[in-house]
Coordinates of C-alpha atoms in Angstrom, one line a residue:
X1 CA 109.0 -191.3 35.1
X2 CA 108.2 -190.3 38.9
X3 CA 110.6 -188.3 40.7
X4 CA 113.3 -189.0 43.1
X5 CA 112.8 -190.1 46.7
X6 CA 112.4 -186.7 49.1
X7 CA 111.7 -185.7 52.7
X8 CA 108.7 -183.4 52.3
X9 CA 108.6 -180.4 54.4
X10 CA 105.7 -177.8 54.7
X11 CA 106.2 -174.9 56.8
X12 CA 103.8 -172.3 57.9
X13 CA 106.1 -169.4 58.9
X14 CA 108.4 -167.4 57.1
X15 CA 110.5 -168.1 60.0
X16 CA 110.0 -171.9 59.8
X17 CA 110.9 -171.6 56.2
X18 CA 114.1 -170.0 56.4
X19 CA 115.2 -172.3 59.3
X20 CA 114.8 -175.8 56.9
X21 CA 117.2 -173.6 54.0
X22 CA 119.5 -173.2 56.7
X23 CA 119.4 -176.7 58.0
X24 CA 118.9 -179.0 54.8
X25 CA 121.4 -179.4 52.3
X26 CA 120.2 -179.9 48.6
X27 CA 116.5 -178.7 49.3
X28 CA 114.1 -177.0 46.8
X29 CA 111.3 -174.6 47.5
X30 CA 107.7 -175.4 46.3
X31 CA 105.7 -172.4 45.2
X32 CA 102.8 -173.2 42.8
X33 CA 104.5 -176.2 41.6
X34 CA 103.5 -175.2 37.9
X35 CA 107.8 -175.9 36.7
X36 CA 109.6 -178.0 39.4
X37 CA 107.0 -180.8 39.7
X38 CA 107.5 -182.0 35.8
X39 CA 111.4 -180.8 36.4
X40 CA 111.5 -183.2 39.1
X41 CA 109.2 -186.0 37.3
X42 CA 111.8 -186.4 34.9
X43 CA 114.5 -186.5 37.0
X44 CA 116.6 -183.4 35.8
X45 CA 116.2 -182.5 39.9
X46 CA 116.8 -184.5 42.7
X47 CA 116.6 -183.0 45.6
X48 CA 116.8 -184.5 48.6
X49 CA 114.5 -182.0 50.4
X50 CA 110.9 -180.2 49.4
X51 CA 110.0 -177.4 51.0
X52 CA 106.5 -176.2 50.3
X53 CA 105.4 -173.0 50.8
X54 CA 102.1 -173.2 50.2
X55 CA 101.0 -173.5 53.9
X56 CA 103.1 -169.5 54.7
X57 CA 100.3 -167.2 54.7
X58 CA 102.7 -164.3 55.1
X59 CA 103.9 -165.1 51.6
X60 CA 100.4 -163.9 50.3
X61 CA 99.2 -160.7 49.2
X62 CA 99.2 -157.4 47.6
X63 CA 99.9 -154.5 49.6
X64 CA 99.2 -151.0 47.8
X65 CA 100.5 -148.1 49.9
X66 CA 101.4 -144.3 49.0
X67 CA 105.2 -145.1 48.3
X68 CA 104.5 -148.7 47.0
X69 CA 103.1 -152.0 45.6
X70 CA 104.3 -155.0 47.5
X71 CA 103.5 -158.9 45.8
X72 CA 103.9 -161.7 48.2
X73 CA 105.9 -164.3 46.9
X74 CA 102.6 -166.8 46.9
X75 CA 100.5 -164.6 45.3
X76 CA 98.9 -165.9 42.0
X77 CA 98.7 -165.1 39.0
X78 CA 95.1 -165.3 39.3
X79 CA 95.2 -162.9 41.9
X80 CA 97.1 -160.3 40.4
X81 CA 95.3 -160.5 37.2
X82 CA 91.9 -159.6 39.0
X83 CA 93.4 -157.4 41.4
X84 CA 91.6 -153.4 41.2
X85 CA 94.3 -152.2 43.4
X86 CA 97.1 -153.1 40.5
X87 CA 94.7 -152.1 37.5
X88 CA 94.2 -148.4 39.5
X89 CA 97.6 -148.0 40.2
X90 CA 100.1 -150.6 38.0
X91 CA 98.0 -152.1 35.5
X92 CA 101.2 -153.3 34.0
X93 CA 101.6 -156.4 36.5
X94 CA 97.6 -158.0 35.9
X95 CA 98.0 -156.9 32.1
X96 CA 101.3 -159.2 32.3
X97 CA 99.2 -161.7 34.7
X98 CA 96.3 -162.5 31.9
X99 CA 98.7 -163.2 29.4
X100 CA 100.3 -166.0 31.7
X101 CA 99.4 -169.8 29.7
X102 CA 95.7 -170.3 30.2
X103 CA 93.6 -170.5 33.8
X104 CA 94.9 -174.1 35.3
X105 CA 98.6 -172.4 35.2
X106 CA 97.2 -168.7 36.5
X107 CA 95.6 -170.5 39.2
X108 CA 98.4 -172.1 40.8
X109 CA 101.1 -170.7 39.4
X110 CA 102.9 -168.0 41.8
X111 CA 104.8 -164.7 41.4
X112 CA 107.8 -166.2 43.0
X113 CA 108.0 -169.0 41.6
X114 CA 108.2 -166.9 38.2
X115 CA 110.8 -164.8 39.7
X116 CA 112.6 -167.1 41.2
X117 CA 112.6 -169.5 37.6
X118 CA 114.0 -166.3 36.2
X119 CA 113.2 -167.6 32.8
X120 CA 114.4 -164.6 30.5
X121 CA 111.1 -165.2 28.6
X122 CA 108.7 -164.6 31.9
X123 CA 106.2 -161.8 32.2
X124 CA 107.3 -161.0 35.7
X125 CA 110.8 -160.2 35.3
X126 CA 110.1 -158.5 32.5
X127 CA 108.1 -156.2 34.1
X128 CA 110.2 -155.6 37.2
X129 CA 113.1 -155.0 35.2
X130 CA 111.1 -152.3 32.9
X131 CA 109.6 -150.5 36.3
X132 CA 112.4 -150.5 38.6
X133 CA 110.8 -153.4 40.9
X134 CA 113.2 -154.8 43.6
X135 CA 113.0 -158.4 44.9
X136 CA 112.9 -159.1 48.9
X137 CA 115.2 -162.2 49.5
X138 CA 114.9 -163.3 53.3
X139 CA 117.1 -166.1 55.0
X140 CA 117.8 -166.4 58.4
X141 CA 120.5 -163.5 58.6
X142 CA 117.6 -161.1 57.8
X143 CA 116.4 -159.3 54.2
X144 CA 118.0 -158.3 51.4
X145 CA 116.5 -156.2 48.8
X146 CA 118.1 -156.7 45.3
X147 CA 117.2 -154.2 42.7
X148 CA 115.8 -156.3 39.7
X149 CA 118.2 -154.7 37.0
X150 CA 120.8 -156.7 39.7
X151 CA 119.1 -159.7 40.8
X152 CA 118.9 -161.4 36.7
X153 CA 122.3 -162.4 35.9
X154 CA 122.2 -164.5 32.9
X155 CA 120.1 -167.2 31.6
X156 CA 118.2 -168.6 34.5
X157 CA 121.2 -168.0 36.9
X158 CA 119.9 -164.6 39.6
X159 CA 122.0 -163.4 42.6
X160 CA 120.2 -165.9 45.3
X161 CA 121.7 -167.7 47.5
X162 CA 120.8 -171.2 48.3
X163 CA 119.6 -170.3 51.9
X164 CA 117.4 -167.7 50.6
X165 CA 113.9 -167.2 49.5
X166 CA 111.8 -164.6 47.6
X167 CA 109.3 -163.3 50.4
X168 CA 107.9 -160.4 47.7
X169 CA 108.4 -157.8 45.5
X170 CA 108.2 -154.3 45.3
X171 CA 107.4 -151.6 42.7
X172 CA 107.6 -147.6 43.3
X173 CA 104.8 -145.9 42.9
X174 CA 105.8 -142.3 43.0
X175 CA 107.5 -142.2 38.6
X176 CA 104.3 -143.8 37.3
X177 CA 101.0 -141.3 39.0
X178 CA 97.9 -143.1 37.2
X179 CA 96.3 -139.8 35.9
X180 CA 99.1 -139.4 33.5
X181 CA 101.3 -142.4 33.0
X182 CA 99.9 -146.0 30.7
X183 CA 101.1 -148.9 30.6
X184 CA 101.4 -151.7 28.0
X185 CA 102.3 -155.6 27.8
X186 CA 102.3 -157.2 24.3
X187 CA 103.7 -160.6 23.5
X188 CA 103.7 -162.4 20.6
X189 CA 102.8 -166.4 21.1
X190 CA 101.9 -168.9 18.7
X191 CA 99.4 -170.4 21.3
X192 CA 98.4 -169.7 25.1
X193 CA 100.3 -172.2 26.6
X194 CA 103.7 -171.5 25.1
X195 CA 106.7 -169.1 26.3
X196 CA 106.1 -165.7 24.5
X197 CA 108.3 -165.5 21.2
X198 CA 108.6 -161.6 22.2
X199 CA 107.3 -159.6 24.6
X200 CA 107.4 -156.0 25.6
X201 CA 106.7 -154.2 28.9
X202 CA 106.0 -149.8 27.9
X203 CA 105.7 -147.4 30.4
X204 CA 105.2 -143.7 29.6
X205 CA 104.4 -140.4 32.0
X206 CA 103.3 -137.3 30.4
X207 CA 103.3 -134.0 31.5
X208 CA 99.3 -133.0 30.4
X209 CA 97.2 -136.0 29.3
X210 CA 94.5 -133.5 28.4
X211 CA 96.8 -131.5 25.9
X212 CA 96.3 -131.6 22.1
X213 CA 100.1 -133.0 22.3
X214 CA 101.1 -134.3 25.5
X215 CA 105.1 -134.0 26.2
X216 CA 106.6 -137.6 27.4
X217 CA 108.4 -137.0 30.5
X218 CA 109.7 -140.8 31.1
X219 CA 109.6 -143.8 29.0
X220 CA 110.5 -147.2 29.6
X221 CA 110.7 -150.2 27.4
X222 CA 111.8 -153.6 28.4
X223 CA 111.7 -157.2 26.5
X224 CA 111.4 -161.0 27.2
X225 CA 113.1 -163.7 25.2
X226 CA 115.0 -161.2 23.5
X227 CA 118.3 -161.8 25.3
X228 CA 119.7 -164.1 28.5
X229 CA 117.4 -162.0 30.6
X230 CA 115.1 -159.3 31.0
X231 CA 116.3 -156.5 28.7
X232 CA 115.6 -152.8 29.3
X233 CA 116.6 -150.7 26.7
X234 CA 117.1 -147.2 28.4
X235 CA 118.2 -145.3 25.2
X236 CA 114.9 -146.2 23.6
X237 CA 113.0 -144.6 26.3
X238 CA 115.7 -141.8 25.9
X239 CA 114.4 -140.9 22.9
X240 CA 111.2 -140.0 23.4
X241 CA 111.8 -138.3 26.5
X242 CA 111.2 -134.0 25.9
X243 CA 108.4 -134.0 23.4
X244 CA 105.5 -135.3 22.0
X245 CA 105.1 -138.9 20.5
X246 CA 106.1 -139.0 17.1
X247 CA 107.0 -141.4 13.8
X248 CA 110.2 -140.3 14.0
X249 CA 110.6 -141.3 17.1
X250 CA 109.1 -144.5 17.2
X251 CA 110.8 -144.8 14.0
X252 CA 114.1 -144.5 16.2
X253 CA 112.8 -146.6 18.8
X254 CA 112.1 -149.6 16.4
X255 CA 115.8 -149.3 15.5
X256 CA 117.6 -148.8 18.9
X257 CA 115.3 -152.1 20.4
X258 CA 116.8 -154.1 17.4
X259 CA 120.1 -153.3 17.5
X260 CA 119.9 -154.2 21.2
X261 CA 118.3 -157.6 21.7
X262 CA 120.6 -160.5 21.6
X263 CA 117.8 -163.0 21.0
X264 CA 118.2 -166.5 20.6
X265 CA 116.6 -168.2 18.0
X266 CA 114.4 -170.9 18.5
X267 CA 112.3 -173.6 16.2
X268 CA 109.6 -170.9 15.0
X269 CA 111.5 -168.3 14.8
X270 CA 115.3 -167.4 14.1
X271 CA 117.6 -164.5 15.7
X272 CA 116.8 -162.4 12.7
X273 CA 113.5 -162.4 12.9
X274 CA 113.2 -162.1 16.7
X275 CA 115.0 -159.1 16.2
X276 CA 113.0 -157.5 13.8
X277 CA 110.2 -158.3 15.8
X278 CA 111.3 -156.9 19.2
X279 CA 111.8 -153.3 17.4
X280 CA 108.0 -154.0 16.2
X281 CA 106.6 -155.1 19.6
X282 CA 108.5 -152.3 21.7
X283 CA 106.8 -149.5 19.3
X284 CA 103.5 -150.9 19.4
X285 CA 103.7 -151.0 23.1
X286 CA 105.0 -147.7 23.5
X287 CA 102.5 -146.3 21.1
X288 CA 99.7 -148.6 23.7
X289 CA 101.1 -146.8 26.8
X290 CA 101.0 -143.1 25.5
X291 CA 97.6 -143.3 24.0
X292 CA 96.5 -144.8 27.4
X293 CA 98.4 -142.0 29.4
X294 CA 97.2 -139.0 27.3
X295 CA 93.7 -140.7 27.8
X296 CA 94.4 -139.5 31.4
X297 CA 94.0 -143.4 32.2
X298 CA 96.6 -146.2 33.6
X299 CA 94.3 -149.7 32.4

């Protein structure tokens, strides 16, 4: 099938950008074009509008300041992946990046348009949700910054409005300082071009990575595809909080994470097992992250 008729629009301001979403009714944005082209080619969207972004430059880049990391909206996954500024200081977000399908869709295939799918079985989300990240919405009444943990409402449905679009995101730098905090992504696939049947974004901060025990001092775990949308557990990070990394507490960890997905199951692999395996992949991530961190390294 080929898609619907559209007027095609390309933009090369943010300003520009936000004008069309206010103007048009039923337009679509255009990001890397690596979901809505084959969305649109079988005609379960027909918009009468396209708006492609890929001619904004301000949409692009990765901005690392003292306080911050900033992701334009157009960055790739390519970019992210390779990028030394994220490995030095978040090497959860290219650790996430390289597990992304295989080079054709890192290549094209954008940040926002991650976010702004919202699939609850994306890297991206997943690791915004788990580090506190906020997503920068602009129309043309201005910004709006939505906290991630607020912006993922249920399955594919996020608190956007249809004159909006996702300029970047932001993480905090200040919980995570790289001489003492790792990071971890797992997922489980089946193959590099499928959706991840679990996945599990660890962060943990100790207090002396070059102690024979170092004490965790924050601990986060967060999961994709284990419920309608990114899923951060915080009383599995609770737990470990206040002492050194133990069995028991891993042990724990397993438990709380299964008890607290609300997976659904899918052809290769029913809720049961999904279950069982988020506990798995959240303690092997966590167990990831604090060997990195009392390493005294964040990659």
């Amino acid at each position: 099938m080929k898609p619907a008729p559209f007027a095609y629009h390309r933009p090369e301001t943010v300003a520009e950008a936000v004008e069309l979403l206010a103007d048009l009714e039923d337009a679509e944005l255009l990001a890397g074009n690596q979901s809505l082209g084959i969305v649109m080619a079988n005609r379960l969207a027909t918009p009468d509008h396209l708006v492609d972004l890929g001619a904004v430059a301000d949409l692009e880049g990765i901005a690392v300041t003292d306080d911050a990391v900033r992701v334009g909206a157009t960055t790739t996954h390519r970019a992210i992946e390779r990028s030394d500024r994220l490995a030095d200081t978040l090497p959860m977000l290219p650790e996430a990046a390289a597990q992304i399908a295989g080079p054709a869709v890192r290549n094209r295939g954008t940040m926002g348009g991650s976010v702004g799918e919202a699939d609850p079985a994306g890297n991206y989300p997943t690791v915004l949700v788990a580090l506190d990240g906020t997503i920068h919405l602009r129309s043309v009444d201005g910004e709006r910054a939505v906290p991630a943990s607020d912006y993922f409402l249920a399955y594919m449905f996020t608190d956007i409005r249809e004159d909006e679009l996702i300029e970047a995101v932001s993480i905090p730098r200040e919980p995570f300082p790289p001489a003492r905090t790792g990071m971890s992504f797992l997922e489980l696939k089946r193959a590099a071009q499928t959706w991840p049947t679990v996945s599990a974004a660890a962060s943990i901060r100790v207090d002396d990575p070059s102690g024979d025990e170092p004490v965790v001092e924050d601990a986060r775990i967060a999961l994709a595809n284990a419920a309608d949308v990114p899923l951060r557990v915080e009383e599995a990070g609770s737990i470990l909080e206040g002492e050194p990394l133990s069995e028991a507490g891993l042990a724990a960890v397993e438990e709380t994470v299964a008890d607290a997905v609300t997976p659904e199951g899918e052809m290769h692999a029913d809720r049961e097992y999904k279950e069982e395996v988020a506990g798995v992949y959240a303690r092997r991530s966590l167990e990831r992250a604090y060997d990195r961190a009392a390493e005294g390294r964040a990659d």
